Short mmCIF file of C-alpha atoms and ligand atoms in Angstrom, two decimals:
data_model
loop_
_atom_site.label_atom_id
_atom_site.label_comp_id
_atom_site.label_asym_id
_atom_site.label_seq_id
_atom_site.Cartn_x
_atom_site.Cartn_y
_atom_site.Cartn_z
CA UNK A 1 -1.37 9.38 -27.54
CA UNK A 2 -3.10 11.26 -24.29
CA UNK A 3 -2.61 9.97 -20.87
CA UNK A 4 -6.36 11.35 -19.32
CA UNK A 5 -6.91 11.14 -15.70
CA UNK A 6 -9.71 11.39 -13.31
CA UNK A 7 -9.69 13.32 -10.27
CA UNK A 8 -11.81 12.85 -7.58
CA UNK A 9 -14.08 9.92 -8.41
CA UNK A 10 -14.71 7.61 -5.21
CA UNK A 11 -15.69 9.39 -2.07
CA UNK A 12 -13.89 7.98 0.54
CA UNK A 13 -10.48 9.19 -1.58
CA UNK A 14 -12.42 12.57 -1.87
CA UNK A 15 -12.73 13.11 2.06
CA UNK A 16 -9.12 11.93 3.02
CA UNK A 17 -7.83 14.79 1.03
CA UNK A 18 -10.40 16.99 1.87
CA UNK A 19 -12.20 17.61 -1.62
CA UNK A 20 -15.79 17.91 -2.23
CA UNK A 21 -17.67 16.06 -4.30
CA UNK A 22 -17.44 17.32 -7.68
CA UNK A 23 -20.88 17.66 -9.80
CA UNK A 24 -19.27 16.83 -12.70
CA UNK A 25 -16.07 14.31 -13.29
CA UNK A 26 -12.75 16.38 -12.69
CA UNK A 27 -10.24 15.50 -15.39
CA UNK A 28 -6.33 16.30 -16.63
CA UNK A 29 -4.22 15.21 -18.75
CA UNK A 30 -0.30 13.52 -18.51
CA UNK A 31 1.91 13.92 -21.69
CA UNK A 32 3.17 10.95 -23.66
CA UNK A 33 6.51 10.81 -21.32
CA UNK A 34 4.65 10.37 -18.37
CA UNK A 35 4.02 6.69 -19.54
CA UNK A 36 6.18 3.95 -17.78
CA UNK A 37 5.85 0.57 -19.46
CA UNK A 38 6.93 -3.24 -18.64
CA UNK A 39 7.68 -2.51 -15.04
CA UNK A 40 10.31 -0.83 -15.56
CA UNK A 41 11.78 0.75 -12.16
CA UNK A 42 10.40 4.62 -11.16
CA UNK A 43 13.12 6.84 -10.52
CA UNK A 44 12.15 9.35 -7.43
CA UNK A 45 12.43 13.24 -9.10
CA UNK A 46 14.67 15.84 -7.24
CA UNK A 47 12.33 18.51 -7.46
CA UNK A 48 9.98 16.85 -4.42
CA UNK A 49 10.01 15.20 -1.31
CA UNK A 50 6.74 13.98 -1.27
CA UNK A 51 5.66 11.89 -4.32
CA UNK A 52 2.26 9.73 -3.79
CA UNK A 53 0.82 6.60 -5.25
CA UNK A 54 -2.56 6.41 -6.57
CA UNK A 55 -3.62 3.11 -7.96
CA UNK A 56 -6.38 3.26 -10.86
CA UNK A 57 -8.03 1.21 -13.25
CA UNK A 58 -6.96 2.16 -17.07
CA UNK A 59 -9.08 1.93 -19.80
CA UNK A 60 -7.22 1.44 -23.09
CA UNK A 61 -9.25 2.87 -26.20
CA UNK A 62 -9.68 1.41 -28.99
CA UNK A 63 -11.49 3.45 -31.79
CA UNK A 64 -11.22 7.35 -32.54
CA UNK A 65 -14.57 8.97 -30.83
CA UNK A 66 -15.98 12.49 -30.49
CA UNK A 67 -19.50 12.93 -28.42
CA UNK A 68 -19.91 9.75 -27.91
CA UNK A 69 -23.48 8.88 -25.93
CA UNK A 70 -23.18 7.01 -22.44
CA UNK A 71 -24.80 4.23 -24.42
CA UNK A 72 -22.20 3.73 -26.88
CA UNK A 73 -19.35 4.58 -24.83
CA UNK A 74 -18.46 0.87 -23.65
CA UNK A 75 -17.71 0.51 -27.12
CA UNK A 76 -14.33 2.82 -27.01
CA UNK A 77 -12.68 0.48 -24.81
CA UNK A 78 -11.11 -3.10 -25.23
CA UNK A 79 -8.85 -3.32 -22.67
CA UNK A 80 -8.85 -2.52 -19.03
CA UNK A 81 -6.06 -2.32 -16.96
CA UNK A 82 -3.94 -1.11 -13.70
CA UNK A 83 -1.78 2.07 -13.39
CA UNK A 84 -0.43 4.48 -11.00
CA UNK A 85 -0.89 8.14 -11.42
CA UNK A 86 2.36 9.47 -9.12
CA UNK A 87 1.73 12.52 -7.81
CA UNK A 88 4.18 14.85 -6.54
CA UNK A 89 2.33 15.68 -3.29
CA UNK A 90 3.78 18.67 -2.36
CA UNK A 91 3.98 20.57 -5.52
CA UNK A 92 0.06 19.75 -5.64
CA UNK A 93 -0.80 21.44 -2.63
CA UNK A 94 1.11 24.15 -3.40
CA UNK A 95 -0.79 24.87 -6.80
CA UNK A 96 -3.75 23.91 -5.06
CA UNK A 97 -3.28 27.05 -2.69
CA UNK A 98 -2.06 28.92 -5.50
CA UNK A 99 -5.13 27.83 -7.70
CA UNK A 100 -2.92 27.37 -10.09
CA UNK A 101 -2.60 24.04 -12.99
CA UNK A 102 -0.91 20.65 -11.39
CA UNK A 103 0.48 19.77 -14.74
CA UNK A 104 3.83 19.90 -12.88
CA UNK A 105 2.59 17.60 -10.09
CA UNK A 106 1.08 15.12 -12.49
CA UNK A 107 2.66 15.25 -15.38
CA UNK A 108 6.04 14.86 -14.83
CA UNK A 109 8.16 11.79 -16.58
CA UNK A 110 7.30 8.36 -15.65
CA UNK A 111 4.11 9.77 -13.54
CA UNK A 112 2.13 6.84 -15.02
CA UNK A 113 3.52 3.58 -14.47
CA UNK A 114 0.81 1.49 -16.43
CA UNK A 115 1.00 -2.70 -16.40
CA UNK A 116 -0.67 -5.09 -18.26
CA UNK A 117 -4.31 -5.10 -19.92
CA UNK A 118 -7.24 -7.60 -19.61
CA UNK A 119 -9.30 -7.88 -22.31
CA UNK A 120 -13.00 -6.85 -21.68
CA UNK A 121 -14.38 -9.82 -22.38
CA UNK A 122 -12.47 -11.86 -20.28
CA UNK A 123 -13.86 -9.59 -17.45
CA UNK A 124 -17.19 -10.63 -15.77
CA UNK A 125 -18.82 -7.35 -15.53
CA UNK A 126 -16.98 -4.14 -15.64
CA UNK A 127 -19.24 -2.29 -12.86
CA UNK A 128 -17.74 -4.81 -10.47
CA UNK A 129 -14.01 -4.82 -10.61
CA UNK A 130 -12.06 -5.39 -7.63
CA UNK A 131 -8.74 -4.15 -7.45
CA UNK A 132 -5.50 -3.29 -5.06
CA UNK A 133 -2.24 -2.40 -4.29
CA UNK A 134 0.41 -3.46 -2.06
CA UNK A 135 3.47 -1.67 -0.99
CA UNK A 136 6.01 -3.38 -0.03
CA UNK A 137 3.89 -7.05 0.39
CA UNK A 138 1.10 -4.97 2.04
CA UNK A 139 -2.03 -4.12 0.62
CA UNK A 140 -2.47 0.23 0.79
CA UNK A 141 -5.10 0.15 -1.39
CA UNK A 142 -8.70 -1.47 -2.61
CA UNK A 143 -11.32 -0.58 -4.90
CA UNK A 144 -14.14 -1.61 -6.89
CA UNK A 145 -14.96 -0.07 -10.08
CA UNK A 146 -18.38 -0.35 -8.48
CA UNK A 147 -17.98 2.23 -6.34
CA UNK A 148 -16.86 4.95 -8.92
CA UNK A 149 -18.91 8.15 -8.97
CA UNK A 150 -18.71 8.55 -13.01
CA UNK A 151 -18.69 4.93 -13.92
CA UNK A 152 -16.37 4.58 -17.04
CA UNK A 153 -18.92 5.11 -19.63
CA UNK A 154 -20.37 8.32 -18.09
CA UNK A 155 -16.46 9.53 -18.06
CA UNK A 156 -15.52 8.30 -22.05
CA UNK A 157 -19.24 10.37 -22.91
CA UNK A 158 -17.92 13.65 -21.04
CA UNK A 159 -14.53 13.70 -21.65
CA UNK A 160 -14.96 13.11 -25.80
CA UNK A 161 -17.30 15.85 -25.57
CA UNK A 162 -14.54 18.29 -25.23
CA UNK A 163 -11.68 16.35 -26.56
CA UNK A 164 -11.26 13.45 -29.40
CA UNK A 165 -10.96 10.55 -28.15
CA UNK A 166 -7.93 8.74 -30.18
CA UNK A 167 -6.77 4.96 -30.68
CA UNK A 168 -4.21 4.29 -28.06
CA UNK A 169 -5.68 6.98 -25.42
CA UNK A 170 -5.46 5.87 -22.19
CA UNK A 171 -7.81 6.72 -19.30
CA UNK A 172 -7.18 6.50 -15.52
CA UNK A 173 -10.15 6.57 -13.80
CA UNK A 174 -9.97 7.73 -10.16
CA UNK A 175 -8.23 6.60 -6.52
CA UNK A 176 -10.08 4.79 -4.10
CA UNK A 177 -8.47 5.85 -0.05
CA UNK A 178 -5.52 4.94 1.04
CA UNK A 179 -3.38 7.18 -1.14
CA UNK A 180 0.53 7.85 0.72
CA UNK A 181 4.43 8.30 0.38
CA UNK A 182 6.88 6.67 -1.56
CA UNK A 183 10.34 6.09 -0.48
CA UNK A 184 13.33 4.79 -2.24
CA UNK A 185 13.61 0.97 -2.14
CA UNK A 186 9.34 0.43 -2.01
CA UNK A 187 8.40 -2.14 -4.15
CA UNK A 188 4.48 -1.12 -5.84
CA UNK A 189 2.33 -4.11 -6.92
CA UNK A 190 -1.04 -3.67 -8.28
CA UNK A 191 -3.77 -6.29 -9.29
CA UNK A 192 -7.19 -6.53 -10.47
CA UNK A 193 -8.73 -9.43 -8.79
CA UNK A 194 -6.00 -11.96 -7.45
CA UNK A 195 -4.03 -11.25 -11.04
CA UNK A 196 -1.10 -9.20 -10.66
CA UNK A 197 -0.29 -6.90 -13.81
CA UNK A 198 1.58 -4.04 -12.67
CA UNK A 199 5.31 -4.46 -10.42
CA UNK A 200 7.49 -0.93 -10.01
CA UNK A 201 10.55 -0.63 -7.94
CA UNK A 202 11.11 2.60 -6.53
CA UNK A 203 14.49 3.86 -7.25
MG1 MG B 1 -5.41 10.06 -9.47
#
């Protein structure tokens, strides 16, 4: 299974961390032990003192792909869903400067706390998702799938052109603003709509 992540993909995030817009979608991957299931609690790492949330819509896919055209791509996904790709701030910049790979920065364990899935169909129209976190009983974040640069099926056609696409992948799909610290004791809840799927406890 491959954890793949956008970077990048809604411009307001873009300008409060001082990125330009990309002409093509940004991506990178999180291992298999990244993944943090059935909100189970995320234990802060000792190797930084600035880890960031980033709430995303998932896409869960559902059939093995290669290539696949923008027109077929909404058919590689069943599921949508809410996850956080942690970030270890700090160590990002640093690679950043460096221009050197963030795999450390993104991919350490439990980097991708991911809650529950909606089906597809249960969803009204997928170019108009609304979703947000709240830390701590305040909401940090909102987004609309609506707003994405690469809209999900632009991202499943580029990404399977260099990679398979497998059963079981996941795909987060970009930040909206509003991305920030962490601290020991912050509660993370994430929703799409009014439905909350995803709870972490920062520990
Ligand atoms: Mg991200």
């Amino acid at each position: 299974m491959k954890i793949f992540c956008i970077g990048r993909n809604y411009v307001d995030h873009i300008k409060e961390l001082n990125n330009a817009i990309p002409s093509s979608p940004v991506f990178f991957l999180k291992p298999d032990t990244a993944l943090l299931i059935r909100n189970r609690p995320f234990y802060y790492p000792s190797f930084s003192t600035e880890i960031h949330y980033e709430v995303e819509l998932v896409l869960k896919i559902c059939k093995v792909g290669k290539r696949i055209q923008k027109r077929f791509a909404h058919t590689y996904y069943d599921e949508i869903g809410i996850g956080l790709d942690m970030t270890a701030r700090d160590l990002q910049d640093s690679a950043k400067q460096k221009g050197l790979p963030w795999a450390l920065a993104k991919g350490f364990d439990q980097s991708a706390p991911v809650g529950a899935f909606i089906p597809v169909g249960r969803l009204k129209d997928t170019a108009d998702i609304s979703f947000h976190l709240d830390l701590n009983g305040n909401t940090v974040q909102r987004g609309n799938s609506g707003l994405m640069i690469y809209p999900f099926d632009d991202i499943i056609s580029y990404i399977s052109d260099f990679m398979t696409l497998r059963t079981g992948d996941y795909i987060f799909t970009g930040t909206p603003a509003g991305v920030g610290p962490v601290k020991i004791g912050d509660k993370l809840e994430a929703y799409i709509g009014d439905e909350k799927l995803l709870s972490c406890l920062v520990k």
